[in-house]
GROMACS .gro file of C-alpha atoms in nm:
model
  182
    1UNK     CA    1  -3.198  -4.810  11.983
    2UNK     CA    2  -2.996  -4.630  11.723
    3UNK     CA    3  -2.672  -4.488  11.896
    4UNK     CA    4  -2.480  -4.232  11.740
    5UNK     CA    5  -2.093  -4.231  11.885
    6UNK     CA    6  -1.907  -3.898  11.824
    7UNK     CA    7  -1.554  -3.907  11.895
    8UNK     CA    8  -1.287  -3.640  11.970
    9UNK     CA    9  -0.911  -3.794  12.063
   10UNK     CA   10  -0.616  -3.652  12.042
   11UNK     CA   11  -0.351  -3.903  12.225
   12UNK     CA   12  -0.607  -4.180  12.159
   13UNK     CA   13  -0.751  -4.210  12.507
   14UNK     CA   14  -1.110  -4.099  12.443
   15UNK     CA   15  -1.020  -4.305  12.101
   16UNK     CA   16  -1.018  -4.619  12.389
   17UNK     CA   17  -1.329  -4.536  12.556
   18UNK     CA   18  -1.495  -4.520  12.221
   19UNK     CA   19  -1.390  -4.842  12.129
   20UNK     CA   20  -1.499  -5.043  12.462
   21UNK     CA   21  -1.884  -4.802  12.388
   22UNK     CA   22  -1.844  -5.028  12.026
   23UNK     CA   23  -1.795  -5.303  12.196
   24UNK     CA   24  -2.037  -5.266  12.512
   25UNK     CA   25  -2.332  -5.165  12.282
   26UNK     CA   26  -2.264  -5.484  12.051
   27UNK     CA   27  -2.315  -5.731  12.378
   28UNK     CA   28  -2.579  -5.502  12.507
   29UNK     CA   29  -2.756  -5.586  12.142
   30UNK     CA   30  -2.825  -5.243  12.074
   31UNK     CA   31  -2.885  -5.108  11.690
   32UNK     CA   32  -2.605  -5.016  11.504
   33UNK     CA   33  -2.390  -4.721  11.593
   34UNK     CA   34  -2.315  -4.423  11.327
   35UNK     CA   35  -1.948  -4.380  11.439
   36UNK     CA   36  -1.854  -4.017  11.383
   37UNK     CA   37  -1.476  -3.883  11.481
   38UNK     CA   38  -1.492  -3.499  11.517
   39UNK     CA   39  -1.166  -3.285  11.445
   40UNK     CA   40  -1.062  -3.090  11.729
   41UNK     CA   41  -1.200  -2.733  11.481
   42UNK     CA   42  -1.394  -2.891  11.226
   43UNK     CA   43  -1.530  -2.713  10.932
   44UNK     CA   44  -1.834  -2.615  10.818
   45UNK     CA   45  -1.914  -2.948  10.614
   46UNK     CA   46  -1.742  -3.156  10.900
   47UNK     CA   47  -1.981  -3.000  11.152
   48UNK     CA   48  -2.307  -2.979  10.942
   49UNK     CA   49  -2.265  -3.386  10.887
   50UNK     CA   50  -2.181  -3.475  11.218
   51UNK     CA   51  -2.459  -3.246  11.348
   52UNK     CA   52  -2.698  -3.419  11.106
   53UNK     CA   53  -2.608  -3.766  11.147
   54UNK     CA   54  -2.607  -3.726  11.518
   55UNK     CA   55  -2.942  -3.589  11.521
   56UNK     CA   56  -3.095  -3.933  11.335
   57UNK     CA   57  -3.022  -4.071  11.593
   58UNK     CA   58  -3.228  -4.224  11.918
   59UNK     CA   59  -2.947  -4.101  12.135
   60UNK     CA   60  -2.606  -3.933  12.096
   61UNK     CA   61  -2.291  -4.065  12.283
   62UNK     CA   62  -1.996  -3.785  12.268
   63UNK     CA   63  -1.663  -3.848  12.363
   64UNK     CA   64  -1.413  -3.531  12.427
   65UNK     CA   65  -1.033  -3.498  12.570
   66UNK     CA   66  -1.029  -3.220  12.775
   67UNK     CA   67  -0.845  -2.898  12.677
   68UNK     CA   68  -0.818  -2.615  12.909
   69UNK     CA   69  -1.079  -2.728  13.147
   70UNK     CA   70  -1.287  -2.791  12.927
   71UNK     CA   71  -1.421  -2.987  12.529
   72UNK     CA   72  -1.240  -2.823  12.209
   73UNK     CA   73  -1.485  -2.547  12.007
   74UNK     CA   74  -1.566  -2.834  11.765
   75UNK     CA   75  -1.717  -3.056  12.052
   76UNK     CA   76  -1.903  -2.735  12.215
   77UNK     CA   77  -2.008  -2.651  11.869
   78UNK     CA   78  -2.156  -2.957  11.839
   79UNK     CA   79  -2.304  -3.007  12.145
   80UNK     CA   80  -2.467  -2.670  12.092
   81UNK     CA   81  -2.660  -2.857  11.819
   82UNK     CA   82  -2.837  -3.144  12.022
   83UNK     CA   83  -3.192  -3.024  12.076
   84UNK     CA   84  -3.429  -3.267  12.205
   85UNK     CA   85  -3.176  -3.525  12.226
   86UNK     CA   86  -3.063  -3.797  12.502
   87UNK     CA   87  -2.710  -3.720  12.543
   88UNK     CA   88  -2.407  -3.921  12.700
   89UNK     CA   89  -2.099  -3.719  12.758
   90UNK     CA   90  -1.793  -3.950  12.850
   91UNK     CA   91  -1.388  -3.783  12.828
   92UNK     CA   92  -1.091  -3.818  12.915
   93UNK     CA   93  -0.802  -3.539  13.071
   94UNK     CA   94  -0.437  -3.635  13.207
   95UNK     CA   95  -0.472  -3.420  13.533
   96UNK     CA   96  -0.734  -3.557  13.807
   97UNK     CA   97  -0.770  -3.898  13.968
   98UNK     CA   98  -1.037  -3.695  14.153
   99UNK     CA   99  -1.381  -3.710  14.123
  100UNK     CA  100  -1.438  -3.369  14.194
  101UNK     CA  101  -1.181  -3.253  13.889
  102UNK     CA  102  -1.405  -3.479  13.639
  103UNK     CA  103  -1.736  -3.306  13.784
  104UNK     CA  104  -1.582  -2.962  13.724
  105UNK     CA  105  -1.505  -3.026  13.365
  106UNK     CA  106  -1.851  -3.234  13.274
  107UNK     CA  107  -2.025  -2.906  13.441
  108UNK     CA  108  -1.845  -2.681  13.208
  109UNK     CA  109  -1.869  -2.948  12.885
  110UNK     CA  110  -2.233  -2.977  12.951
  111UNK     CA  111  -2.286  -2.551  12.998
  112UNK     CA  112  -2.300  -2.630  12.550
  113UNK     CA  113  -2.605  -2.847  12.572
  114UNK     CA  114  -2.909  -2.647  12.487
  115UNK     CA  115  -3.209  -2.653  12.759
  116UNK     CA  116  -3.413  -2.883  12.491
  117UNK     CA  117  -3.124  -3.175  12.516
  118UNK     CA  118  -3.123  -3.463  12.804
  119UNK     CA  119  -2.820  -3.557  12.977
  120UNK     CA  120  -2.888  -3.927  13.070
  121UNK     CA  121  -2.521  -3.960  13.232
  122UNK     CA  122  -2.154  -3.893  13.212
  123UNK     CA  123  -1.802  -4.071  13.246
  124UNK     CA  124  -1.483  -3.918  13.310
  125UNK     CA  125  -1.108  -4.060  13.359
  126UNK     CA  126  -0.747  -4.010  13.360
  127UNK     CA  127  -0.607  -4.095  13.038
  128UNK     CA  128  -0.199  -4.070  12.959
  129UNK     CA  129  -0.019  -3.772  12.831
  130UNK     CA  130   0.236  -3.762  12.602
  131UNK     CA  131   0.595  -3.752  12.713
  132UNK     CA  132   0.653  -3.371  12.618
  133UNK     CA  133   0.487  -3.301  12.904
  134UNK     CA  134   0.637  -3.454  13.172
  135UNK     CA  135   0.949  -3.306  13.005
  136UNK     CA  136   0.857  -2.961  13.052
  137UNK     CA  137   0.765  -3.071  13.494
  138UNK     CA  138   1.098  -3.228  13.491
  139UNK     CA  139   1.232  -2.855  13.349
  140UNK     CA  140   1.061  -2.748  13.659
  141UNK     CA  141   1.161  -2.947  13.893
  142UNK     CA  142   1.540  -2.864  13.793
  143UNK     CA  143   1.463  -2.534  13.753
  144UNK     CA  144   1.354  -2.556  14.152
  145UNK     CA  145   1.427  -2.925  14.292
  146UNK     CA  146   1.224  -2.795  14.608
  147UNK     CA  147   0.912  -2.697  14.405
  148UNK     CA  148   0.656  -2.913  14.550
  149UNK     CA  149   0.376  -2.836  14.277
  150UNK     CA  150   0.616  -2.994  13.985
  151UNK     CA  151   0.703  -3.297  14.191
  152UNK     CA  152   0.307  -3.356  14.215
  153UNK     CA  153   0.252  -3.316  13.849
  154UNK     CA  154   0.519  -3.540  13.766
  155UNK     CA  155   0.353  -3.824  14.000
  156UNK     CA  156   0.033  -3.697  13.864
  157UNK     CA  157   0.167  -3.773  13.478
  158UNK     CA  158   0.323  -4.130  13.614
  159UNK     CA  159  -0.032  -4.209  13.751
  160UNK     CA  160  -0.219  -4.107  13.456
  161UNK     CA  161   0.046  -4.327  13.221
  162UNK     CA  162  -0.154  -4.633  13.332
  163UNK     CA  163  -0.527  -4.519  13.206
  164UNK     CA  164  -0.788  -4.564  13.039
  165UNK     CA  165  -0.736  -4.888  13.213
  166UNK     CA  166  -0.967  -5.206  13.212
  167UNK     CA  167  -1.142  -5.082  13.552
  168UNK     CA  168  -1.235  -4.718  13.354
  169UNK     CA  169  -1.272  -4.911  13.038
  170UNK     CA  170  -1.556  -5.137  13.179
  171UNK     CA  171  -1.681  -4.853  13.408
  172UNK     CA  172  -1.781  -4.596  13.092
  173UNK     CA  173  -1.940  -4.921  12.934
  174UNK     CA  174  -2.182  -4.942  13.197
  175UNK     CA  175  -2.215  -4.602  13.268
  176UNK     CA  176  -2.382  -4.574  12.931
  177UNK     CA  177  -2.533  -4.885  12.900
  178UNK     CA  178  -2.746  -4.808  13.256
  179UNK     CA  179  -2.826  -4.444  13.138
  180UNK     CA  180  -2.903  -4.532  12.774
  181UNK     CA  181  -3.148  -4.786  12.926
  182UNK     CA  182  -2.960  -5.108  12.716
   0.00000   0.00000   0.00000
């Protein structure tokens, strides 16, 4: 099976995920991947060879950091794209540690496939932040030291400094290797 792995990282976390896919499929002996890394707003060109190459493939694996809830316009662009093909969304997002956070993003991430695409499965987890933002919950914090909400989002950032770990690592690898059928 022909795999084609889209990527879209900022911080390098979905970058991770994408890397143990590589690595999964290799052992798995699948065909060879066409790596693709999507900008966060691609342009024209970027999209139409993405969109292409993705489509020559047997399936499509796409990889998104989540922004606002949701995939950046280049990955929903993209995604918009994939008729008639087996799709495997897997992301990362810094808030969460919750199943039911993960399922509310992949529901909105997967509102871009069109009717005519299959999802064959999904993988979310925590990945780190960058330290900018816990600055701006400690600026809360001080601002209020009895503001309970910026006291969780600080313990939420020191959780998330700690993933993708090996656990989520292994767990998107055979997330995709069970739905792709490997």
């Amino acid at each position: 099976m022909n795999i084609a792995l889209i990527t879209n990282s900022k911080s390098g976390n979905t970058a991770q995920l994408a890397q143990a896919l590589r690595e999964g499929f290799a052992v798995s002996g699948s065909a060879p991947i066409c790596d693709i890394e999507l900008p966060d707003a691609p342009d024209v060109s970027q999209l139409e060879d993405a969109v292409s190459r993705a489509l020559a493939a047997d399936a499509v694996c796409v990889g998104f950091w989540c922004d606002k809830g949701s995939c950046t316009g280049g990955v929903a662009k993209l995604l918009e794209r994939m008729d008639g093909k087996r799709v495997f969304l897997f992301g990362t997002c810094g808030f969460g540690g919750s199943q039911e956070y993960f399922d509310q993003i992949i529901e909105r991430v997967k509102e871009h496939l069109p009717q005519t695409a299959e999802l064959v499965g999904v993988f979310m987890c925590q990945g780190k932040m960058g330290p900018g933002v816990r600055a701006r919950y400690e600026a809360m914090l001080a601002k209020d030291p009895t503001d309970d909400r910026a006291q969780a989002l600080i313990d939420n950032f020191d959780a998330a400094l700690a993933h993708p770990n090996a656990d989520d690592l292994e767990a998107v690898v055979s997330s995709a290797v069970r739905a792709l059928c490997l």
